[in-house]
Amino acid sequence: DGSTIARADERFMMLTRKDIVGKDLAGSLPADELSRLQECLQRAKLEPVLLPTTLLSQTGARIKASLFVVGNRIESHEAGLGQGAPAYLIGIRTTSRMEGNELLSTELREEHAERLMAQS
């Protein structure tokens, strides 16, 4: 269905989980968002799509985010997904405003800051 994650940067893995590569993106969204994700991926084959949604962290924290999804019209066998499989580039913007206690269990430690700086 095209929602298997082939590559992810360190920041996305910090939001969701370290072993996200090779997993289905749907595993990082609440169950009630899955049909919206599938519809978004179908529409993104024709044109870029912006999907306001919620990501789930490994601890279950809900993170409000917007996914900017662009469909790749080039064969995706280079990414190990098989010839003809759909591929997408997904940019993620998280909101800076927290509602309630959504991320109290998540803290940015020095090791995280060092990884982010190394990505720059």
mmCIF file of N, CA and C in Angstrom:
data_model
loop_
_atom_site.group_PDB
_atom_site.id
_atom_site.type_symbol
_atom_site.label_atom_id
_atom_site.label_comp_id
_atom_site.label_asym_id
_atom_site.label_seq_id
_atom_site.Cartn_x
_atom_site.Cartn_y
_atom_site.Cartn_z
ATOM 1 N N ASP A 1 0.802 -1.207 0.000
ATOM 2 C CA ASP A 1 0.000 0.000 0.000
ATOM 3 C C ASP A 1 0.842 1.266 0.000
ATOM 4 N N GLY A 2 2.154 1.143 0.068
ATOM 5 C CA GLY A 2 3.037 2.301 -0.014
ATOM 6 C C GLY A 2 3.285 3.011 1.297
ATOM 7 N N SER A 3 2.873 2.455 2.425
ATOM 8 C CA SER A 3 3.079 3.163 3.687
ATOM 9 C C SER A 3 4.203 2.567 4.538
ATOM 10 N N THR A 4 5.025 1.690 3.943
ATOM 11 C CA THR A 4 6.194 1.161 4.647
ATOM 12 C C THR A 4 7.299 2.208 4.607
ATOM 13 N N ILE A 5 7.913 2.491 5.727
ATOM 14 C CA ILE A 5 8.946 3.519 5.813
ATOM 15 C C ILE A 5 10.271 2.939 5.332
ATOM 16 N N ALA A 6 10.810 3.519 4.253
ATOM 17 C CA ALA A 6 12.075 3.053 3.682
ATOM 18 C C ALA A 6 13.268 3.775 4.309
ATOM 19 N N ARG A 7 13.101 5.053 4.624
ATOM 20 C CA ARG A 7 14.157 5.850 5.252
ATOM 21 C C ARG A 7 13.512 6.853 6.195
ATOM 22 N N ALA A 8 14.208 7.188 7.265
ATOM 23 C CA ALA A 8 13.713 8.192 8.211
ATOM 24 C C ALA A 8 14.908 8.900 8.831
ATOM 25 N N ASP A 9 14.751 10.186 9.085
ATOM 26 C CA ASP A 9 15.851 10.890 9.731
ATOM 27 C C ASP A 9 15.756 10.743 11.253
ATOM 28 N N GLU A 10 16.811 11.150 11.907
ATOM 29 C CA GLU A 10 16.928 10.978 13.359
ATOM 30 C C GLU A 10 15.805 11.689 14.111
ATOM 31 N N ARG A 11 15.405 12.860 13.630
ATOM 32 C CA ARG A 11 14.359 13.616 14.326
ATOM 33 C C ARG A 11 13.030 12.870 14.307
ATOM 34 N N PHE A 12 12.691 12.256 13.161
ATOM 35 C CA PHE A 12 11.445 11.500 13.087
ATOM 36 C C PHE A 12 11.504 10.277 13.997
ATOM 37 N N MET A 13 12.661 9.633 14.020
ATOM 38 C CA MET A 13 12.806 8.457 14.884
ATOM 39 C C MET A 13 12.735 8.837 16.358
ATOM 40 N N MET A 14 13.171 10.047 16.707
ATOM 41 C CA MET A 14 13.047 10.508 18.091
ATOM 42 C C MET A 14 11.581 10.737 18.445
ATOM 43 N N LEU A 15 10.782 11.186 17.474
ATOM 44 C CA LEU A 15 9.353 11.410 17.722
ATOM 45 C C LEU A 15 8.587 10.103 17.854
ATOM 46 N N THR A 16 8.923 9.136 17.022
ATOM 47 C CA THR A 16 8.148 7.896 16.977
ATOM 48 C C THR A 16 8.886 6.776 17.691
ATOM 49 N N ARG A 17 9.798 6.127 17.004
ATOM 50 C CA ARG A 17 10.588 5.061 17.621
ATOM 51 C C ARG A 17 11.813 4.782 16.764
ATOM 52 N N LYS A 18 12.843 4.262 17.380
ATOM 53 C CA LYS A 18 14.116 4.040 16.700
ATOM 54 C C LYS A 18 14.032 3.017 15.581
ATOM 55 N N ASP A 19 13.220 1.987 15.725
ATOM 56 C CA ASP A 19 13.186 0.916 14.730
ATOM 57 C C ASP A 19 12.063 1.118 13.707
ATOM 58 N N ILE A 20 11.768 2.365 13.357
ATOM 59 C CA ILE A 20 10.641 2.678 12.475
ATOM 60 C C ILE A 20 10.898 2.264 11.021
ATOM 61 N N VAL A 21 12.153 2.244 10.587
ATOM 62 C CA VAL A 21 12.463 1.883 9.196
ATOM 63 C C VAL A 21 12.054 0.432 8.945
ATOM 64 N N GLY A 22 11.306 0.236 7.868
ATOM 65 C CA GLY A 22 10.795 -1.085 7.533
ATOM 66 C C GLY A 22 9.411 -1.354 8.105
ATOM 67 N N LYS A 23 8.943 -0.448 8.949
ATOM 68 C CA LYS A 23 7.615 -0.589 9.559
ATOM 69 C C LYS A 23 6.591 0.237 8.780
ATOM 70 N N ASP A 24 5.332 -0.033 9.022
ATOM 71 C CA ASP A 24 4.236 0.693 8.388
ATOM 72 C C ASP A 24 4.020 2.018 9.118
ATOM 73 N N LEU A 25 3.903 3.107 8.357
ATOM 74 C CA LEU A 25 3.646 4.414 8.954
ATOM 75 C C LEU A 25 2.371 4.397 9.789
ATOM 76 N N ALA A 26 1.427 3.569 9.414
ATOM 77 C CA ALA A 26 0.156 3.477 10.136
ATOM 78 C C ALA A 26 0.363 3.114 11.606
ATOM 79 N N GLY A 27 1.447 2.434 11.931
ATOM 80 C CA GLY A 27 1.728 2.079 13.316
ATOM 81 C C GLY A 27 2.075 3.271 14.187
ATOM 82 N N SER A 28 2.325 4.423 13.560
ATOM 83 C CA SER A 28 2.656 5.639 14.302
ATOM 84 C C SER A 28 1.498 6.625 14.329
ATOM 85 N N LEU A 29 0.316 6.169 13.912
ATOM 86 C CA LEU A 29 -0.883 7.002 13.929
ATOM 87 C C LEU A 29 -1.975 6.310 14.729
ATOM 88 N N PRO A 30 -2.873 7.082 15.334
ATOM 89 C CA PRO A 30 -4.014 6.466 16.026
ATOM 90 C C PRO A 30 -4.892 5.707 15.030
ATOM 91 N N ALA A 31 -5.579 4.696 15.486
ATOM 92 C CA ALA A 31 -6.407 3.853 14.610
ATOM 93 C C ALA A 31 -7.446 4.653 13.839
ATOM 94 N N ASP A 32 -7.995 5.691 14.467
ATOM 95 C CA ASP A 32 -9.025 6.474 13.781
ATOM 96 C C ASP A 32 -8.474 7.372 12.675
ATOM 97 N N GLU A 33 -7.153 7.434 12.513
ATOM 98 C CA GLU A 33 -6.533 8.240 11.460
ATOM 99 C C GLU A 33 -6.125 7.403 10.242
ATOM 100 N N LEU A 34 -6.215 6.081 10.322
ATOM 101 C CA LEU A 34 -5.685 5.218 9.266
ATOM 102 C C LEU A 34 -6.389 5.405 7.929
ATOM 103 N N SER A 35 -7.696 5.549 7.923
ATOM 104 C CA SER A 35 -8.400 5.729 6.648
ATOM 105 C C SER A 35 -8.025 7.058 6.013
ATOM 106 N N ARG A 36 -7.812 8.083 6.831
ATOM 107 C CA ARG A 36 -7.374 9.378 6.298
ATOM 108 C C ARG A 36 -5.978 9.271 5.688
ATOM 109 N N LEU A 37 -5.092 8.495 6.317
ATOM 110 C CA LEU A 37 -3.753 8.294 5.768
ATOM 111 C C LEU A 37 -3.829 7.603 4.413
ATOM 112 N N GLN A 38 -4.608 6.540 4.308
ATOM 113 C CA GLN A 38 -4.724 5.815 3.037
ATOM 114 C C GLN A 38 -5.297 6.705 1.940
ATOM 115 N N GLU A 39 -6.298 7.502 2.277
ATOM 116 C CA GLU A 39 -6.875 8.431 1.301
ATOM 117 C C GLU A 39 -5.833 9.461 0.861
ATOM 118 N N CYS A 40 -5.054 9.947 1.817
ATOM 119 C CA CYS A 40 -3.995 10.910 1.524
ATOM 120 C C CYS A 40 -2.959 10.315 0.572
ATOM 121 N N LEU A 41 -2.536 9.077 0.820
ATOM 122 C CA LEU A 41 -1.542 8.436 -0.042
ATOM 123 C C LEU A 41 -2.083 8.243 -1.453
ATOM 124 N N GLN A 42 -3.359 7.934 -1.583
ATOM 125 C CA GLN A 42 -3.961 7.795 -2.914
ATOM 126 C C GLN A 42 -3.975 9.134 -3.643
ATOM 127 N N ARG A 43 -4.382 10.196 -2.945
ATOM 128 C CA ARG A 43 -4.434 11.523 -3.568
ATOM 129 C C ARG A 43 -3.048 12.034 -3.915
ATOM 130 N N ALA A 44 -2.040 11.685 -3.096
ATOM 131 C CA ALA A 44 -0.679 12.184 -3.309
ATOM 132 C C ALA A 44 -0.042 11.619 -4.573
ATOM 133 N N LYS A 45 -0.604 10.566 -5.131
ATOM 134 C CA LYS A 45 -0.086 10.045 -6.402
ATOM 135 C C LYS A 45 -0.297 11.056 -7.521
ATOM 136 N N LEU A 46 -1.308 11.918 -7.375
ATOM 137 C CA LEU A 46 -1.640 12.903 -8.400
ATOM 138 C C LEU A 46 -1.101 14.290 -8.100
ATOM 139 N N GLU A 47 -1.107 14.677 -6.826
ATOM 140 C CA GLU A 47 -0.640 16.010 -6.443
ATOM 141 C C GLU A 47 -0.256 15.996 -4.966
ATOM 142 N N PRO A 48 0.602 16.942 -4.538
ATOM 143 C CA PRO A 48 0.985 16.999 -3.125
ATOM 144 C C PRO A 48 -0.231 17.216 -2.223
ATOM 145 N N VAL A 49 -0.169 16.637 -1.022
ATOM 146 C CA VAL A 49 -1.293 16.694 -0.080
ATOM 147 C C VAL A 49 -0.773 17.106 1.297
ATOM 148 N N LEU A 50 -1.538 17.959 1.980
ATOM 149 C CA LEU A 50 -1.248 18.321 3.365
ATOM 150 C C LEU A 50 -2.265 17.615 4.255
ATOM 151 N N LEU A 51 -1.787 16.824 5.210
ATOM 152 C CA LEU A 51 -2.668 16.052 6.087
ATOM 153 C C LEU A 51 -2.419 16.423 7.549
ATOM 154 N N PRO A 52 -3.307 17.216 8.157
ATOM 155 C CA PRO A 52 -3.199 17.439 9.601
ATOM 156 C C PRO A 52 -3.582 16.136 10.311
ATOM 157 N N THR A 53 -2.749 15.703 11.240
ATOM 158 C CA THR A 53 -2.991 14.415 11.891
ATOM 159 C C THR A 53 -2.353 14.397 13.275
ATOM 160 N N THR A 54 -2.294 13.236 13.859
ATOM 161 C CA THR A 54 -1.655 13.026 15.153
ATOM 162 C C THR A 54 -0.698 11.851 15.028
ATOM 163 N N LEU A 55 0.534 12.039 15.501
ATOM 164 C CA LEU A 55 1.506 10.945 15.558
ATOM 165 C C LEU A 55 1.486 10.357 16.965
ATOM 166 N N LEU A 56 1.832 9.094 17.058
ATOM 167 C CA LEU A 56 1.962 8.444 18.362
ATOM 168 C C LEU A 56 3.431 8.171 18.630
ATOM 169 N N SER A 57 3.909 8.596 19.792
ATOM 170 C CA SER A 57 5.286 8.286 20.159
ATOM 171 C C SER A 57 5.350 6.843 20.640
ATOM 172 N N GLN A 58 6.552 6.367 20.875
ATOM 173 C CA GLN A 58 6.728 4.998 21.364
ATOM 174 C C GLN A 58 6.064 4.811 22.728
ATOM 175 N N THR A 59 5.987 5.896 23.496
ATOM 176 C CA THR A 59 5.363 5.816 24.818
ATOM 177 C C THR A 59 3.855 6.028 24.764
ATOM 178 N N GLY A 60 3.329 6.297 23.570
ATOM 179 C CA GLY A 60 1.892 6.503 23.417
ATOM 180 C C GLY A 60 1.456 7.952 23.474
ATOM 181 N N ALA A 61 2.417 8.872 23.643
ATOM 182 C CA ALA A 61 2.075 10.297 23.650
ATOM 183 C C ALA A 61 1.551 10.693 22.274
ATOM 184 N N ARG A 62 0.552 11.564 22.255
ATOM 185 C CA ARG A 62 -0.053 12.032 21.007
ATOM 186 C C ARG A 62 0.596 13.358 20.628
ATOM 187 N N ILE A 63 1.112 13.433 19.404
ATOM 188 C CA ILE A 63 1.820 14.613 18.923
ATOM 189 C C ILE A 63 1.081 15.147 17.703
ATOM 190 N N LYS A 64 0.544 16.358 17.815
ATOM 191 C CA LYS A 64 -0.146 16.961 16.679
ATOM 192 C C LYS A 64 0.883 17.305 15.614
ATOM 193 N N ALA A 65 0.576 16.944 14.371
ATOM 194 C CA ALA A 65 1.523 17.157 13.281
ATOM 195 C C ALA A 65 0.773 17.364 11.971
ATOM 196 N N SER A 66 1.490 17.920 11.009
ATOM 197 C CA SER A 66 0.986 18.018 9.642
ATOM 198 C C SER A 66 1.947 17.250 8.753
ATOM 199 N N LEU A 67 1.412 16.359 7.934
ATOM 200 C CA LEU A 67 2.227 15.604 6.985
ATOM 201 C C LEU A 67 2.066 16.244 5.616
ATOM 202 N N PHE A 68 3.172 16.582 4.975
ATOM 203 C CA PHE A 68 3.157 17.074 3.606
ATOM 204 C C PHE A 68 3.623 15.909 2.745
ATOM 205 N N VAL A 69 2.727 15.368 1.939
ATOM 206 C CA VAL A 69 2.987 14.119 1.222
ATOM 207 C C VAL A 69 3.078 14.385 -0.273
ATOM 208 N N VAL A 70 4.197 13.967 -0.869
ATOM 209 C CA VAL A 70 4.414 14.095 -2.307
ATOM 210 C C VAL A 70 4.633 12.700 -2.868
ATOM 211 N N GLY A 71 3.851 12.321 -3.849
ATOM 212 C CA GLY A 71 4.002 11.016 -4.485
ATOM 213 C C GLY A 71 5.192 11.015 -5.425
ATOM 214 N N ASN A 72 5.917 9.924 -5.453
ATOM 215 C CA ASN A 72 7.065 9.762 -6.344
ATOM 216 C C ASN A 72 6.603 9.026 -7.583
ATOM 217 N N ARG A 73 6.809 9.625 -8.721
ATOM 218 C CA ARG A 73 6.369 9.000 -9.965
ATOM 219 C C ARG A 73 7.441 8.108 -10.584
ATOM 220 N N ILE A 74 8.572 7.968 -9.891
ATOM 221 C CA ILE A 74 9.675 7.139 -10.376
ATOM 222 C C ILE A 74 9.570 5.764 -9.729
ATOM 223 N N GLU A 75 9.956 4.721 -10.449
ATOM 224 C CA GLU A 75 9.936 3.367 -9.877
ATOM 225 C C GLU A 75 10.716 3.366 -8.565
ATOM 226 N N SER A 76 10.230 2.633 -7.591
ATOM 227 C CA SER A 76 10.821 2.664 -6.252
ATOM 228 C C SER A 76 11.637 1.424 -5.912
ATOM 229 N N HIS A 77 12.057 0.662 -6.924
ATOM 230 C CA HIS A 77 12.818 -0.554 -6.619
ATOM 231 C C HIS A 77 14.164 -0.229 -5.981
ATOM 232 N N GLU A 78 14.685 1.003 -6.194
ATOM 233 C CA GLU A 78 15.954 1.393 -5.582
ATOM 234 C C GLU A 78 15.855 1.412 -4.059
ATOM 235 N N ALA A 79 14.666 1.678 -3.542
ATOM 236 C CA ALA A 79 14.469 1.735 -2.090
ATOM 237 C C ALA A 79 14.161 0.362 -1.507
ATOM 238 N N GLY A 80 14.239 -0.686 -2.323
ATOM 239 C CA GLY A 80 13.975 -2.029 -1.834
ATOM 240 C C GLY A 80 12.504 -2.339 -1.672
ATOM 241 N N LEU A 81 11.648 -1.573 -2.328
ATOM 242 C CA LEU A 81 10.212 -1.775 -2.172
ATOM 243 C C LEU A 81 9.606 -2.550 -3.323
ATOM 244 N N GLY A 82 10.419 -2.976 -4.266
ATOM 245 C CA GLY A 82 9.893 -3.726 -5.402
ATOM 246 C C GLY A 82 9.541 -2.808 -6.556
ATOM 247 N N GLN A 83 9.694 -3.312 -7.736
ATOM 248 C CA GLN A 83 9.421 -2.504 -8.916
ATOM 249 C C GLN A 83 7.936 -2.161 -8.991
ATOM 250 N N GLY A 84 7.659 -0.913 -9.225
ATOM 251 C CA GLY A 84 6.288 -0.469 -9.377
ATOM 252 C C GLY A 84 5.567 -0.138 -8.085
ATOM 253 N N ALA A 85 6.201 -0.352 -6.938
ATOM 254 C CA ALA A 85 5.556 -0.009 -5.668
ATOM 255 C C ALA A 85 5.503 1.504 -5.531
ATOM 256 N N PRO A 86 4.424 2.047 -4.974
ATOM 257 C CA PRO A 86 4.363 3.498 -4.800
ATOM 258 C C PRO A 86 5.395 3.957 -3.777
ATOM 259 N N ALA A 87 5.890 5.164 -3.958
ATOM 260 C CA ALA A 87 6.849 5.746 -3.019
ATOM 261 C C ALA A 87 6.443 7.193 -2.775
ATOM 262 N N TYR A 88 6.701 7.668 -1.576
ATOM 263 C CA TYR A 88 6.302 9.017 -1.198
ATOM 264 C C TYR A 88 7.418 9.681 -0.414
ATOM 265 N N LEU A 89 7.503 10.995 -0.551
ATOM 266 C CA LEU A 89 8.350 11.809 0.306
ATOM 267 C C LEU A 89 7.390 12.488 1.273
ATOM 268 N N ILE A 90 7.614 12.292 2.554
ATOM 269 C CA ILE A 90 6.708 12.853 3.556
ATOM 270 C C ILE A 90 7.497 13.777 4.474
ATOM 271 N N GLY A 91 7.116 15.046 4.466
ATOM 272 C CA GLY A 91 7.673 16.024 5.395
ATOM 273 C C GLY A 91 6.730 16.149 6.575
ATOM 274 N N ILE A 92 7.277 16.310 7.761
ATOM 275 C CA ILE A 92 6.446 16.371 8.961
ATOM 276 C C ILE A 92 6.748 17.653 9.723
ATOM 277 N N ARG A 93 5.677 18.377 10.032
ATOM 278 C CA ARG A 93 5.803 19.572 10.870
ATOM 279 C C ARG A 93 4.985 19.314 12.128
ATOM 280 N N THR A 94 5.641 19.423 13.267
ATOM 281 C CA THR A 94 4.912 19.259 14.524
ATOM 282 C C THR A 94 4.496 20.633 15.021
ATOM 283 N N THR A 95 3.393 20.687 15.732
ATOM 284 C CA THR A 95 2.951 21.962 16.278
ATOM 285 C C THR A 95 3.727 22.246 17.545
ATOM 286 N N SER A 96 3.967 23.508 17.809
ATOM 287 C CA SER A 96 4.747 23.860 18.995
ATOM 288 C C SER A 96 3.861 24.028 20.219
ATOM 289 N N ARG A 97 2.562 24.119 19.999
ATOM 290 C CA ARG A 97 1.635 24.301 21.115
ATOM 291 C C ARG A 97 1.170 22.945 21.632
ATOM 292 N N MET A 98 1.409 22.678 22.898
ATOM 293 C CA MET A 98 0.968 21.426 23.494
ATOM 294 C C MET A 98 -0.338 21.663 24.230
ATOM 295 N N GLU A 99 -1.233 20.724 24.098
ATOM 296 C CA GLU A 99 -2.496 20.794 24.816
ATOM 297 C C GLU A 99 -2.474 19.735 25.909
ATOM 298 N N GLY A 100 -2.653 20.153 27.126
ATOM 299 C CA GLY A 100 -2.665 19.191 28.222
ATOM 300 C C GLY A 100 -1.273 18.680 28.532
ATOM 301 N N ASN A 101 -1.192 17.414 28.914
ATOM 302 C CA ASN A 101 0.071 16.801 29.325
ATOM 303 C C ASN A 101 0.589 15.818 28.289
ATOM 304 N N GLU A 102 0.436 16.142 27.010
ATOM 305 C CA GLU A 102 0.738 15.185 25.950
ATOM 306 C C GLU A 102 2.171 14.668 25.960
ATOM 307 N N LEU A 103 3.133 15.546 26.225
ATOM 308 C CA LEU A 103 4.524 15.132 26.077
ATOM 309 C C LEU A 103 5.310 15.177 27.387
ATOM 310 N N LEU A 104 4.647 15.083 28.500
ATOM 311 C CA LEU A 104 5.365 15.150 29.762
ATOM 312 C C LEU A 104 6.390 14.039 29.914
ATOM 313 N N SER A 105 6.161 12.881 29.308
ATOM 314 C CA SER A 105 7.089 11.771 29.466
ATOM 315 C C SER A 105 8.266 11.846 28.491
ATOM 316 N N THR A 106 8.279 12.855 27.632
ATOM 317 C CA THR A 106 9.346 12.996 26.648
ATOM 318 C C THR A 106 10.224 14.169 27.036
ATOM 319 N N GLU A 107 11.514 13.935 27.101
ATOM 320 C CA GLU A 107 12.422 15.027 27.405
ATOM 321 C C GLU A 107 13.567 15.020 26.403
ATOM 322 N N LEU A 108 14.039 16.205 26.055
ATOM 323 C CA LEU A 108 15.160 16.343 25.141
ATOM 324 C C LEU A 108 16.424 16.350 25.989
ATOM 325 N N ARG A 109 17.208 15.311 25.849
ATOM 326 C CA ARG A 109 18.438 15.196 26.620
ATOM 327 C C ARG A 109 19.615 15.651 25.766
ATOM 328 N N GLU A 110 20.771 15.758 26.383
ATOM 329 C CA GLU A 110 21.968 16.223 25.690
ATOM 330 C C GLU A 110 22.306 15.329 24.497
ATOM 331 N N GLU A 111 22.130 14.011 24.630
ATOM 332 C CA GLU A 111 22.420 13.100 23.518
ATOM 333 C C GLU A 111 21.523 13.394 22.313
ATOM 334 N N HIS A 112 20.262 13.768 22.572
ATOM 335 C CA HIS A 112 19.359 14.116 21.477
ATOM 336 C C HIS A 112 19.815 15.401 20.794
ATOM 337 N N ALA A 113 20.192 16.388 21.594
ATOM 338 C CA ALA A 113 20.662 17.651 21.035
ATOM 339 C C ALA A 113 21.903 17.422 20.172
ATOM 340 N N GLU A 114 22.813 16.565 20.617
ATOM 341 C CA GLU A 114 24.022 16.270 19.843
ATOM 342 C C GLU A 114 23.672 15.613 18.512
ATOM 343 N N ARG A 115 22.718 14.704 18.521
ATOM 344 C CA ARG A 115 22.300 14.052 17.276
ATOM 345 C C ARG A 115 21.675 15.052 16.315
ATOM 346 N N LEU A 116 20.855 15.940 16.845
ATOM 347 C CA LEU A 116 20.236 16.957 15.994
ATOM 348 C C LEU A 116 21.287 17.888 15.400
ATOM 349 N N MET A 117 22.268 18.263 16.200
ATOM 350 C CA MET A 117 23.337 19.134 15.700
ATOM 351 C C MET A 117 24.150 18.424 14.625
ATOM 352 N N ALA A 118 24.364 17.129 14.767
ATOM 353 C CA ALA A 118 25.120 16.356 13.772
ATOM 354 C C ALA A 118 24.369 16.279 12.452
ATOM 355 N N GLN A 119 23.034 16.344 12.501
ATOM 356 C CA GLN A 119 22.217 16.299 11.287
ATOM 357 C C GLN A 119 22.306 17.601 10.503
ATOM 358 N N SER A 120 22.649 18.713 11.183
ATOM 359 C CA SER A 120 22.667 20.035 10.527
ATOM 360 C C SER A 120 23.811 20.183 9.571
#
